[in-house]
XYZ file of C-alpha atoms in Angstrom:
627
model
C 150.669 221.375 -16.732
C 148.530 223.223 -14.814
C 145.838 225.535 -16.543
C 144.230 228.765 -15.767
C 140.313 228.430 -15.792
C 138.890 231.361 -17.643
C 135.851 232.190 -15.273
C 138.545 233.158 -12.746
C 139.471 236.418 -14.986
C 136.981 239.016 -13.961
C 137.216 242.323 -16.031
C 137.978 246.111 -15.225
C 139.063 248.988 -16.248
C 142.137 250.481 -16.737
C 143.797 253.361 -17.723
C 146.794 251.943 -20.020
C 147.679 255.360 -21.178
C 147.908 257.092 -17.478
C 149.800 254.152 -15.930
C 152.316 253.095 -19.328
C 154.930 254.370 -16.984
C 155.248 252.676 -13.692
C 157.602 251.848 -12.223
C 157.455 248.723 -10.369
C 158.705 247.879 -6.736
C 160.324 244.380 -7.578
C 163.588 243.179 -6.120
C 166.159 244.808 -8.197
C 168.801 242.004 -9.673
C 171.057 241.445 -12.024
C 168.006 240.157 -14.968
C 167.218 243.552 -15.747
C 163.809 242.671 -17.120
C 162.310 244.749 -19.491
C 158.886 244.443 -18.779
C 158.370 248.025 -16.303
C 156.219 249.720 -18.846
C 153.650 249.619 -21.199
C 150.776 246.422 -21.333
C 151.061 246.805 -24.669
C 154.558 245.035 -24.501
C 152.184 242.312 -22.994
C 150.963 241.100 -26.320
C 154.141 242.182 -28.551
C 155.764 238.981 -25.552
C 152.924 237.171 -26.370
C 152.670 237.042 -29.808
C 156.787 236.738 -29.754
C 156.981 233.990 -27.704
C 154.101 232.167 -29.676
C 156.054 232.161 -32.594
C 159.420 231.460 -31.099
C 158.062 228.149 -29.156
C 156.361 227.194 -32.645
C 159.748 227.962 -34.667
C 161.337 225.514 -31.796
C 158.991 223.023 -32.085
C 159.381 222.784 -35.971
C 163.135 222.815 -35.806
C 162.893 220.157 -32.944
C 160.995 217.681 -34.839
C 163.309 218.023 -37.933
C 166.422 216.366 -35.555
C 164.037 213.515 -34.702
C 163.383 212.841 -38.326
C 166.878 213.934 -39.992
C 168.746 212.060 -37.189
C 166.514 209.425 -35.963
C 169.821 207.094 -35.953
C 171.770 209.034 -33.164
C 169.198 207.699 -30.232
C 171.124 211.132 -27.423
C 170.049 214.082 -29.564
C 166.489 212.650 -30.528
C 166.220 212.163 -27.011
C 166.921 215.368 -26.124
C 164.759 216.854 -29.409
C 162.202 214.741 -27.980
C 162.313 216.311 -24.353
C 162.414 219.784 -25.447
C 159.234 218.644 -27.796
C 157.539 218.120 -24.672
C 158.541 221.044 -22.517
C 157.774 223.608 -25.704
C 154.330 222.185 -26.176
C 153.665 222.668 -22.947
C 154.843 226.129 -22.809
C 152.673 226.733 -26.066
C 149.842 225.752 -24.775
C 149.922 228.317 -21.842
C 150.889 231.179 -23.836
C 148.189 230.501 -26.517
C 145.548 229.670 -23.875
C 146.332 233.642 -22.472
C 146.147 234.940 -26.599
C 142.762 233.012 -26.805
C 141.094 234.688 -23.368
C 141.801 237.656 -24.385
C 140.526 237.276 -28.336
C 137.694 235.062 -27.128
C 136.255 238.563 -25.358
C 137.372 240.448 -28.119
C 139.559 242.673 -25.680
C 142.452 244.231 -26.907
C 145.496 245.231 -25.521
C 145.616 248.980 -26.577
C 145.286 251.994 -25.014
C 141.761 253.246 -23.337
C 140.283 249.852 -23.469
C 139.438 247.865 -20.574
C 141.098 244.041 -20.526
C 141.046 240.881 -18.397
C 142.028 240.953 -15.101
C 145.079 239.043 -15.192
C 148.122 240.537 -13.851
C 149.620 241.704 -16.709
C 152.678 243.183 -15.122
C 154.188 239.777 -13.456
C 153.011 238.043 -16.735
C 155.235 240.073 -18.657
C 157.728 239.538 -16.283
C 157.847 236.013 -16.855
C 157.089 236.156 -20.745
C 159.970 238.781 -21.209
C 162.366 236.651 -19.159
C 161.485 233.695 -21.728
C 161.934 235.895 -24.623
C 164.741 237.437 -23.968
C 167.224 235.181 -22.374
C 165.900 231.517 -23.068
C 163.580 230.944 -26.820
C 166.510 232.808 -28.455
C 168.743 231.162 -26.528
C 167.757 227.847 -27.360
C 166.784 228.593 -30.824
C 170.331 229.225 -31.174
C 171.441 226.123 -29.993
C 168.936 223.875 -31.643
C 169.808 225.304 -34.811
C 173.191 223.884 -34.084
C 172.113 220.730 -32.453
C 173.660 217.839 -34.892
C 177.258 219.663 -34.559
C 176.982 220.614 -31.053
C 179.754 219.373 -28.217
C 179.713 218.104 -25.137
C 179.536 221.753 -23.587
C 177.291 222.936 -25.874
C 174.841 220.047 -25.419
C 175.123 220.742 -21.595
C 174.083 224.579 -22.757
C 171.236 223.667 -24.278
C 170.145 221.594 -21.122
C 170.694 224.443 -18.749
C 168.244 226.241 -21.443
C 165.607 223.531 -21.004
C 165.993 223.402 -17.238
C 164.985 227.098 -17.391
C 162.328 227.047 -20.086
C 160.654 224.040 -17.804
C 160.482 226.115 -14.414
C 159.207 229.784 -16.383
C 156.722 227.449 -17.612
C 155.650 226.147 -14.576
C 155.286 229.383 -12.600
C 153.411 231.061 -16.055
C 150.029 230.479 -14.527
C 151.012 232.030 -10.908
C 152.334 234.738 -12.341
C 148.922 235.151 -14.536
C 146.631 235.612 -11.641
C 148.707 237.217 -8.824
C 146.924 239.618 -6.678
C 146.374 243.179 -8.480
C 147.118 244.932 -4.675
C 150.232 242.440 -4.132
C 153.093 244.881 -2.858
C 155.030 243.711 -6.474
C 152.156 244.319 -8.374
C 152.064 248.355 -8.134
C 154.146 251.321 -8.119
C 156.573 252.512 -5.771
C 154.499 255.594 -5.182
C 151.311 253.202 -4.134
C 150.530 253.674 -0.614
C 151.279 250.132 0.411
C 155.146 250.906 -0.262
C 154.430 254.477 1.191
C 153.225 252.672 4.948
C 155.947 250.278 4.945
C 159.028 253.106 3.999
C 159.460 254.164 7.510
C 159.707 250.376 8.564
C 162.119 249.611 5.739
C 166.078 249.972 6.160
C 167.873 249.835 2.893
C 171.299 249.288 3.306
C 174.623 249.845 1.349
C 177.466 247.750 1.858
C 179.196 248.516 -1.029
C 178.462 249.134 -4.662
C 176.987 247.012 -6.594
C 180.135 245.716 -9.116
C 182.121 245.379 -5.723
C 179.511 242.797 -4.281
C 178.830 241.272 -6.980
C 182.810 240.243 -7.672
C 182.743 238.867 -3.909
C 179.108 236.964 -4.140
C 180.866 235.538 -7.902
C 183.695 234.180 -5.726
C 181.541 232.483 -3.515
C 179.669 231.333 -6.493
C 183.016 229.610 -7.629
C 183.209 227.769 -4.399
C 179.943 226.543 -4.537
C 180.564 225.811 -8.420
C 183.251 223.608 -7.757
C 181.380 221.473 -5.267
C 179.003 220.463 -7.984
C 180.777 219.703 -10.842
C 183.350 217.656 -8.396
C 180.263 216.038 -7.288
C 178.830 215.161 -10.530
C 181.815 213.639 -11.820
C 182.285 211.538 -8.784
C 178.572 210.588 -9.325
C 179.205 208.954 -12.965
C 180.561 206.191 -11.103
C 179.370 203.339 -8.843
C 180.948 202.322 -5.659
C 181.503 204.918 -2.624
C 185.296 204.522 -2.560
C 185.431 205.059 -6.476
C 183.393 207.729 -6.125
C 185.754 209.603 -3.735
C 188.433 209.166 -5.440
C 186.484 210.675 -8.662
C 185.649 213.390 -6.987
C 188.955 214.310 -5.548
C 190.299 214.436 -9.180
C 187.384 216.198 -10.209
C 188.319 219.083 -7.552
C 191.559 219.192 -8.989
C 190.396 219.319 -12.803
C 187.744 221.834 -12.582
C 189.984 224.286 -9.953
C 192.729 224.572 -12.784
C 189.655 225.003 -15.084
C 186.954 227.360 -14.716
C 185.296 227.174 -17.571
C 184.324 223.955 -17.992
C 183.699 224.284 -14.279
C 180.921 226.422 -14.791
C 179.767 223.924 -17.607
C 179.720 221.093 -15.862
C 178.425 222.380 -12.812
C 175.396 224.112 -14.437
C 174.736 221.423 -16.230
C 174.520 219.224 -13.011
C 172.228 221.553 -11.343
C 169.959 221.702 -14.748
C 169.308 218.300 -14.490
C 170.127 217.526 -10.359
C 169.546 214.236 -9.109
C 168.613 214.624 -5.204
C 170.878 212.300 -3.895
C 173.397 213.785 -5.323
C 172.722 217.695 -4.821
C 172.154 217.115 -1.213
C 175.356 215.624 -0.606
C 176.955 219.371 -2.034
C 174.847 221.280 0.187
C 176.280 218.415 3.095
C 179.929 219.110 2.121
C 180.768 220.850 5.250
C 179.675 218.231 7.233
C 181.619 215.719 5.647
C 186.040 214.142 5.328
C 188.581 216.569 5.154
C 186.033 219.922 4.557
C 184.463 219.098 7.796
C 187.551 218.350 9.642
C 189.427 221.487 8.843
C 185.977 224.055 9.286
C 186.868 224.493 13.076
C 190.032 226.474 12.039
C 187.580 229.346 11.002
C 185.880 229.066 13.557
C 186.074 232.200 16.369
C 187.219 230.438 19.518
C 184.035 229.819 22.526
C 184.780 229.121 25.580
C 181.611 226.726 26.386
C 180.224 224.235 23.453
C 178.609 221.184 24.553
C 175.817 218.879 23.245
C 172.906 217.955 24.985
C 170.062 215.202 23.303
C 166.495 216.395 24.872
C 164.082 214.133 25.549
C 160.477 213.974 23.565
C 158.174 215.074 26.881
C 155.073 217.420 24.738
C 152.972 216.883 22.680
C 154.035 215.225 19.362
C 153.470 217.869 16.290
C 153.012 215.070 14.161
C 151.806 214.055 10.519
C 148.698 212.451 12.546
C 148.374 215.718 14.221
C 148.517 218.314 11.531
C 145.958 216.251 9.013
C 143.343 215.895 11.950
C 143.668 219.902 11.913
C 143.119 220.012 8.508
C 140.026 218.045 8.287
C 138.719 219.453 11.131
C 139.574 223.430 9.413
C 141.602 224.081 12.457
C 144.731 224.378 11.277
C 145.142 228.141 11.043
C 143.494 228.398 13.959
C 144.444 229.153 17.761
C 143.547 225.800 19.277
C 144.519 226.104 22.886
C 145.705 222.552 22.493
C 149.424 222.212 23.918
C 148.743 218.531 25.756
C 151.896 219.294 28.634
C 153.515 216.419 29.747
C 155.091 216.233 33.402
C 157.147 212.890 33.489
C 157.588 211.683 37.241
C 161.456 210.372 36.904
C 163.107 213.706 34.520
C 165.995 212.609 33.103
C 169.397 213.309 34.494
C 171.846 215.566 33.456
C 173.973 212.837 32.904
C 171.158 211.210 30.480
C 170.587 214.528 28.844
C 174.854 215.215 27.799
C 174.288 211.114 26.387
C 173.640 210.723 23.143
C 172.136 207.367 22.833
C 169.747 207.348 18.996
C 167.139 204.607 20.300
C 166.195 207.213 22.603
C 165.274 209.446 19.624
C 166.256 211.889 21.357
C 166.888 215.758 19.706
C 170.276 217.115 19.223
C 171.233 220.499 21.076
C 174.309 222.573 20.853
C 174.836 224.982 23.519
C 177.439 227.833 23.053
C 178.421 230.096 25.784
C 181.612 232.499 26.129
C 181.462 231.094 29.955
C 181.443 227.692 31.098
C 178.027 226.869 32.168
C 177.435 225.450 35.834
C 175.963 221.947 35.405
C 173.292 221.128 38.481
C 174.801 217.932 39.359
C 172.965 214.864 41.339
C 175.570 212.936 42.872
C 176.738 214.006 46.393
C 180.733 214.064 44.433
C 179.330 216.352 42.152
C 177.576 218.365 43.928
C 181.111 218.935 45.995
C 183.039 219.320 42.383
C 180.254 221.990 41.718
C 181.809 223.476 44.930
C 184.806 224.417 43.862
C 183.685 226.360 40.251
C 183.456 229.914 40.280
C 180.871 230.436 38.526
C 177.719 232.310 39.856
C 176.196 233.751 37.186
C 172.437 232.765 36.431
C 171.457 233.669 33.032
C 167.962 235.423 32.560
C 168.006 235.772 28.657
C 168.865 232.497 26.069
C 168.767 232.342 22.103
C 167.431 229.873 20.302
C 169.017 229.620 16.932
C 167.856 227.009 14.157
C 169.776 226.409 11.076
C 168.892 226.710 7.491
C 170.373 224.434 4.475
C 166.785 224.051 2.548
C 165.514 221.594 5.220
C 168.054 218.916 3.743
C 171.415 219.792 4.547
C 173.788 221.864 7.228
C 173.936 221.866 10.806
C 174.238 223.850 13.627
C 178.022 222.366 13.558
C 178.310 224.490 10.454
C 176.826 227.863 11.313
C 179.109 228.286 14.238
C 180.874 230.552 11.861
C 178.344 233.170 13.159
C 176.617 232.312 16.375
C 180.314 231.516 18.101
C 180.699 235.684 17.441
C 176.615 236.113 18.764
C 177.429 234.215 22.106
C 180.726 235.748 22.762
C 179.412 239.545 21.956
C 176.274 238.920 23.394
C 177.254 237.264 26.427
C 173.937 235.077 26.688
C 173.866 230.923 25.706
C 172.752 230.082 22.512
C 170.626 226.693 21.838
C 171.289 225.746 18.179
C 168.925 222.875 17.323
C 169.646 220.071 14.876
C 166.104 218.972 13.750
C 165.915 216.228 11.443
C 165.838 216.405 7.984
C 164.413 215.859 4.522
C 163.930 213.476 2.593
C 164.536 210.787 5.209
C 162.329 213.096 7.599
C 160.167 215.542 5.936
C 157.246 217.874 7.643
C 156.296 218.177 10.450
C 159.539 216.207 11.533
C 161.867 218.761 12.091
C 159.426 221.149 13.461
C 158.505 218.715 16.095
C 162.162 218.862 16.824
C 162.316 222.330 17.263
C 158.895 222.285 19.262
C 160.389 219.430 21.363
C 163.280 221.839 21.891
C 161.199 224.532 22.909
C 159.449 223.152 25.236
C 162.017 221.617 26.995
C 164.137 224.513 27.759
C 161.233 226.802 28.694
C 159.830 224.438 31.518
C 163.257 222.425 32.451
C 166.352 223.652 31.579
C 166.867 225.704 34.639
C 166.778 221.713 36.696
C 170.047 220.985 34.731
C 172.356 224.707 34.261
C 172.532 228.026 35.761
C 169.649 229.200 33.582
C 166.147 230.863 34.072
C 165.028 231.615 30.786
C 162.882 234.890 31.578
C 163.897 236.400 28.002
C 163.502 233.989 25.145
C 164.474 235.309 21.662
C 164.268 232.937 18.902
C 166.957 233.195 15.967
C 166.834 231.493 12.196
C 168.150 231.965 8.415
C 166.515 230.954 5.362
C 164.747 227.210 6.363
C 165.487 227.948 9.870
C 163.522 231.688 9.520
C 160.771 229.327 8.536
C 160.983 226.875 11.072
C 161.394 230.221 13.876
C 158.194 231.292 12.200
C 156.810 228.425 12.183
C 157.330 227.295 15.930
C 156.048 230.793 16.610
C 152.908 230.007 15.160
C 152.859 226.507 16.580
C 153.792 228.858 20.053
C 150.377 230.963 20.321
C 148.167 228.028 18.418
C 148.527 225.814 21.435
C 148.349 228.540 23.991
C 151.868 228.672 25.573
C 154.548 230.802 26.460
C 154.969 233.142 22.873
C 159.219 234.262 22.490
C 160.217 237.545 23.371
C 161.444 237.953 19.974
C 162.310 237.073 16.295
C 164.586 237.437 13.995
C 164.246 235.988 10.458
C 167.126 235.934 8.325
C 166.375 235.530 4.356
C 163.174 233.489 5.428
C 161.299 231.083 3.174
C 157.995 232.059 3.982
C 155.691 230.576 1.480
C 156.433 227.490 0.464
C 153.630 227.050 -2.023
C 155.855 226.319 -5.113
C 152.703 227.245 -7.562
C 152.660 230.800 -6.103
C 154.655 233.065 -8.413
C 156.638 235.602 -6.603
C 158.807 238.333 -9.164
C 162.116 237.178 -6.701
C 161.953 233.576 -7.754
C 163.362 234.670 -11.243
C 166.925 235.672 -9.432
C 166.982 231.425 -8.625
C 167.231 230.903 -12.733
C 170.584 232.319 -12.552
C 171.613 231.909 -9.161
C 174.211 229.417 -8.226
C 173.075 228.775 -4.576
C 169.669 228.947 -4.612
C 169.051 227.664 -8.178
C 165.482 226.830 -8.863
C 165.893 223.529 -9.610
C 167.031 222.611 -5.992
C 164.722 224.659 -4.674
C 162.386 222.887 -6.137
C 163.937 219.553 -4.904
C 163.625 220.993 -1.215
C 159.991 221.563 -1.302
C 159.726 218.496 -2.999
C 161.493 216.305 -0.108
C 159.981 218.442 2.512
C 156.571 218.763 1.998
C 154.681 215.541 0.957
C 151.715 215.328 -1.128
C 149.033 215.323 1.757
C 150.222 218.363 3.246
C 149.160 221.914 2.308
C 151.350 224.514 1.744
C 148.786 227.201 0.815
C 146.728 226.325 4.058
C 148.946 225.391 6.603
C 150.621 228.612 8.397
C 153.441 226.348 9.633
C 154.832 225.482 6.074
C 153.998 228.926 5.159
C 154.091 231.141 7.875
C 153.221 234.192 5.827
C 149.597 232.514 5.674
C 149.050 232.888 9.029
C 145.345 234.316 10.097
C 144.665 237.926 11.603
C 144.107 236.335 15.356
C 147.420 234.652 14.846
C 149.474 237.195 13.889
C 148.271 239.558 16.261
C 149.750 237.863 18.794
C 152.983 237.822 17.273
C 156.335 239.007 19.454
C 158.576 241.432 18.272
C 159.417 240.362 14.482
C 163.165 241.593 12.991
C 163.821 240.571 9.052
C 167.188 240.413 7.452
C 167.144 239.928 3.145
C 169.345 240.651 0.489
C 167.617 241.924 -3.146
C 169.556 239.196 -5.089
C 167.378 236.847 -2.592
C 164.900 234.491 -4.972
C 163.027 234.052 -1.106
C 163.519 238.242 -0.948
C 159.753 239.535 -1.732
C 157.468 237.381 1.268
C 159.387 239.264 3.995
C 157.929 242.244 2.674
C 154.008 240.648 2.329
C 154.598 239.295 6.215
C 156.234 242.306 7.249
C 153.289 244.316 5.296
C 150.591 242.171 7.287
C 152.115 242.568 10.643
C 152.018 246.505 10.158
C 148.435 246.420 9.307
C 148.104 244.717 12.558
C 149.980 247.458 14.295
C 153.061 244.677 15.295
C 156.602 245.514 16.399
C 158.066 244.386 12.971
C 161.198 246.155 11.200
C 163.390 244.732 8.117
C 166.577 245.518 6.678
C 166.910 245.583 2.882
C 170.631 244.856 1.817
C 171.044 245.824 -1.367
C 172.586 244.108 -3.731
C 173.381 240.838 -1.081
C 172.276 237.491 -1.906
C 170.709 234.452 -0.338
C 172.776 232.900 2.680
C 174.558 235.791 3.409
C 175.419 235.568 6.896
C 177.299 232.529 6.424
C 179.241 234.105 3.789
C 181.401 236.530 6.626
C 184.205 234.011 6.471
C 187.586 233.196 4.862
C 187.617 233.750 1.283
C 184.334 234.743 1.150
C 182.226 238.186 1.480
C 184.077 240.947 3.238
C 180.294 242.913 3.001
C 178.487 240.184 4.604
C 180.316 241.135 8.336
C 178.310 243.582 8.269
C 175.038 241.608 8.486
C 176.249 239.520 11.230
C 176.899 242.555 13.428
C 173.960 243.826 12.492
C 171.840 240.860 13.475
C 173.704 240.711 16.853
C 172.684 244.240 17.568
C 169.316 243.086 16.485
C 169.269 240.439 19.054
C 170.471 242.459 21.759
C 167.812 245.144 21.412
C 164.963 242.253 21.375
C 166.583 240.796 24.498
C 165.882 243.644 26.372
């Protein structure tokens, strides 16, 4: 548990009675917190959730000693004993700064300098839809079933993570763009670089995002019952009854699946976000896909500078690391590979995966002379001046540029340019800098060579990614003006995760407790796999590119942002799109209201007729930074 150190709670004053009515700028979802108005709803939460975690604890250790023969539910009295205390202690450490001062919370009365307003966020969440909640259940707990056990778990999964992010939300910034009014002049600079959009209402989109959610519902809980048992084959052949159990049965769907995701197990979670890569999903995903003319797979070879673990600590011991270091070590081999070499995959090589989409057939430079006379014979003149570089999301764990085709096959054949999707390596079995090396690799590779191997001279290079890959496209950015080279032409960050620093409390990370894609426990289990402990997330700009330094982002290209308000990742776009203002940038956003994380692969079969939209709107956005 992490605690809040009281000598970092400076006082000042404040008007309660003159600002009891603000309105705050927070991503509008479906939670509907309460907590807009009034601090002195601040200590009614406090005092409230005080005696609810005590009445929890009390009722908690009653199980353990009125059923200490049934070993499951003392267990589980036991575990929620542990998360409540721990959840006690925070919210009575708060209670004691402020009596310990002898400040109250009442009107015309100055009070600590905690952010009271993303405090009460948190506390009112906890009130209102989890102590009751579980106060409910407990009370229930000897007679409870299998589904309402799971309940109660889902209940405890939440408690656990509001608990966690308590002391973030405690001492977040007093000027942070969700920390004041709509009417503050932060929101008032940013308005006229701001485009909220309206796909359709709000009960409309939400039907279609629930119908998605099903989908992605029915993945875990077919998962989780395939993972009860032990042997691969076995645990196919679970599974495939499992999808045919839970489709004919929602409810216990939901129940199941909730309950897997309340308590996830890595292995196991990954392999659901991996579904479309795998049997009889991945073999029939090409039927949705729009038809390319040009899709081939090149494996580029490791010629720069490594961005490696070795690398990135020597920058942080030497305070460099958010620095611009001039530093990109350029490597010239005398034998290049062939294009031959380059179309063979071969994995001792270590070489980095590349798809290449094109609505033309690109013309390979060949080496042999009967090549060279084959080459003869192909029609094709065109050179190509502008590329895209597109890099996948899936959490830095799962997907592939295989998978996203849904959406850049429709880019490269409206567009008319080729698109280089990257498949970087991946967490856990490769976590940071590992995939952004990949992408770096990548970079470099096609800047200084590709135009040896195709009818390409990259003069226009626009960079492309959604959700892990907006952070990686950020993130090579960064990587891009640090070590002096070429910078992209352009941008465009689709639902980035921008900060991963998973103490930093952000109001949008309360969406994840309910959301079904993005839930917070797997978020969690990203960061986890991704980041290892001798890496810093709140120094290093390349895990969290929102952290970069003035001299950095001034030198940033053209930046376009894409992000839904049902988005737990929605509210850093807005503090790197708020920075790169101040620095008098080229940076725009679109604010889709209502739209939720991923969204852009949702403009599919059977999934969100409002998320077409977005995809034609980030092809117009890439055309207009290509020019």
């Amino acid at each position: 548990m992490q605690f809040i150190k009281q000598d970092s709670l400076d006082l000042y004053d404040f008007d309660l009675e003159q600002n009891s009515e603000i309105s705050f700028m927070y991503a509008e979802h479906h939670l509907n917190l309460q907590s807009r108005i009034g601090v002195d709803k601040f200590y009614q939460n406090l005092q409230s959730s005080i005696t609810m975690l005590n009445q929890i604890l009390g009722l908690a250790q009653n199980i353990i000693t009125n059923y200490s023969n049934q070993e499951n539910l003392c267990n589980k009295a036991i575990h929620l004993i542990s998360i409540a205390s721990d959840g006690l202690m925070q919210v009575e450490q708060i209670f004691s700064l402020i009596e310990q001062k002898e400040i109250r919370i009442d009107y015309k009365q100055s009070f600590q300098k905690i952010n009271s307003y993303t405090t009460n966020m948190v506390l009112d969440y906890l009130n209102n839809f989890i102590l009751n909640n579980i106060l409910e259940q407990i009370n229930q707990l000897s007679s409870l079933d299998k589904q309402q056990t799971r309940k109660l778990s889902i209940y405890c999964s939440k408690l656990q993570s509001c608990i966690e992010i308590l002391p973030g939300a405690l001492v977040m910034n007093q000027d942070d763009l969700f920390s004041v009014s709509e009417q503050h002049q932060f929101w008032q600079q940013l308005k006229n670089f701001i485009q909220k959009k309206y796909l359709a209402d709000h009960k409309q989109i939400k039907q279609s995002y629930d119908r998605v959610c099903e989908g992605i519902l029915l993945a875990n809980a077919m998962i989780s019952k395939g993972s009860e048992y032990q042997g691969e084959i076995k645990q196919k052949f679970m599974q495939g009854l499992g999808f045919l159990f839970y489709a004919l049965n929602k409810q216990k769907m939901k129940s199941r699946a909730n309950h897997f995701l309340a308590e996830p197990k890595k292995e196991y979670v990954f392999q659901t976000w991996n579904l479309t890569e795998q049997g009889l999903i991945k073999m029939l995903l090409p039927a949705i896909f729009p038809s390319i003319q040009f899709n081939q797979k090149i494996y580029i070879p490791r010629y720069f500078r490594s961005i490696s673990s070795e690398y990135i600590l020597k920058q942080y011991k030497k305070s460099t690391i958010n620095k611009i270091n001039n530093d990109c070590g350029l490597y010239y081999p005398e034998n290049k590979i062939t294009l031959d070499d380059l179309l063979m995959k071969n994995q001792r090589l270590e070489r980095v995966q590349v798809r290449i989409l094109c609505y033309e057939t690109l013309k390979c430079k060949r080496q042999s002379l009967f090549q060279q006379i084959i080459g003869q014979f192909q029609k094709n003149d065109t050179i190509f001046d502008k590329i895209i570089i597109h890099i996948h999301g899936g959490g830095f764990v799962a997907m592939s540029s295989r998978s996203h085709q849904t959406y850049t096959r429709k880019w490269a054949n409206t567009l008319k340019v080729p698109i280089f999707s990257i498949d970087y390596r991946m967490a856990p079995e490769h976590p940071y800098p590992a995939g952004l090396d990949d992408c770096w690799q990548v970079y470099m590779f096609i800047l200084t060579f590709i135009e040896k191997y195709y009818n390409i001279v990259p003069n226009k290079v626009v960079l492309v990614g959604d959700s892990a890959g907006g952070n990686l496209v950020a993130a090579l950015t960064i990587q891009a003006i640090k070590a002096g080279v070429r910078i992209p032409d352009g941008i465009l960050l689709a639902y980035p995760a921008l900060s991963l620093d998973i103490k930093q409390f952000t109001p949008s990370f309360l969406v994840s407790l309910d959301d079904s894609l993005l839930h917070h426990t797997v978020l969690k289990l990203c960061l986890n796999s991704y980041i290892k402990k001798e890496f810093n997330a709140i120094l290093d700009p390349m895990l969290s590119p929102s952290k970069a330094h003035d001299d950095i982002l001034k030198r940033f290209p053209k930046t376009r942002i894409q992000v839904g308000t049902y988005d737990p990742l929605h509210d850093e776009s807005f503090r790197l799109l708020q920075r790169l203002i101040k620095l008098n940038k080229d940076a725009r956003l679109i604010e889709y209201q209502s739209m939720p994380h991923g969204f852009l692969s949702f403009d599919v079969l059977n999934g969100m007729s409002e998320a077409k939209q977005t995809v034609i709107d980030a092809q117009n956005i890439l055309y207009e930074l290509l020019q």
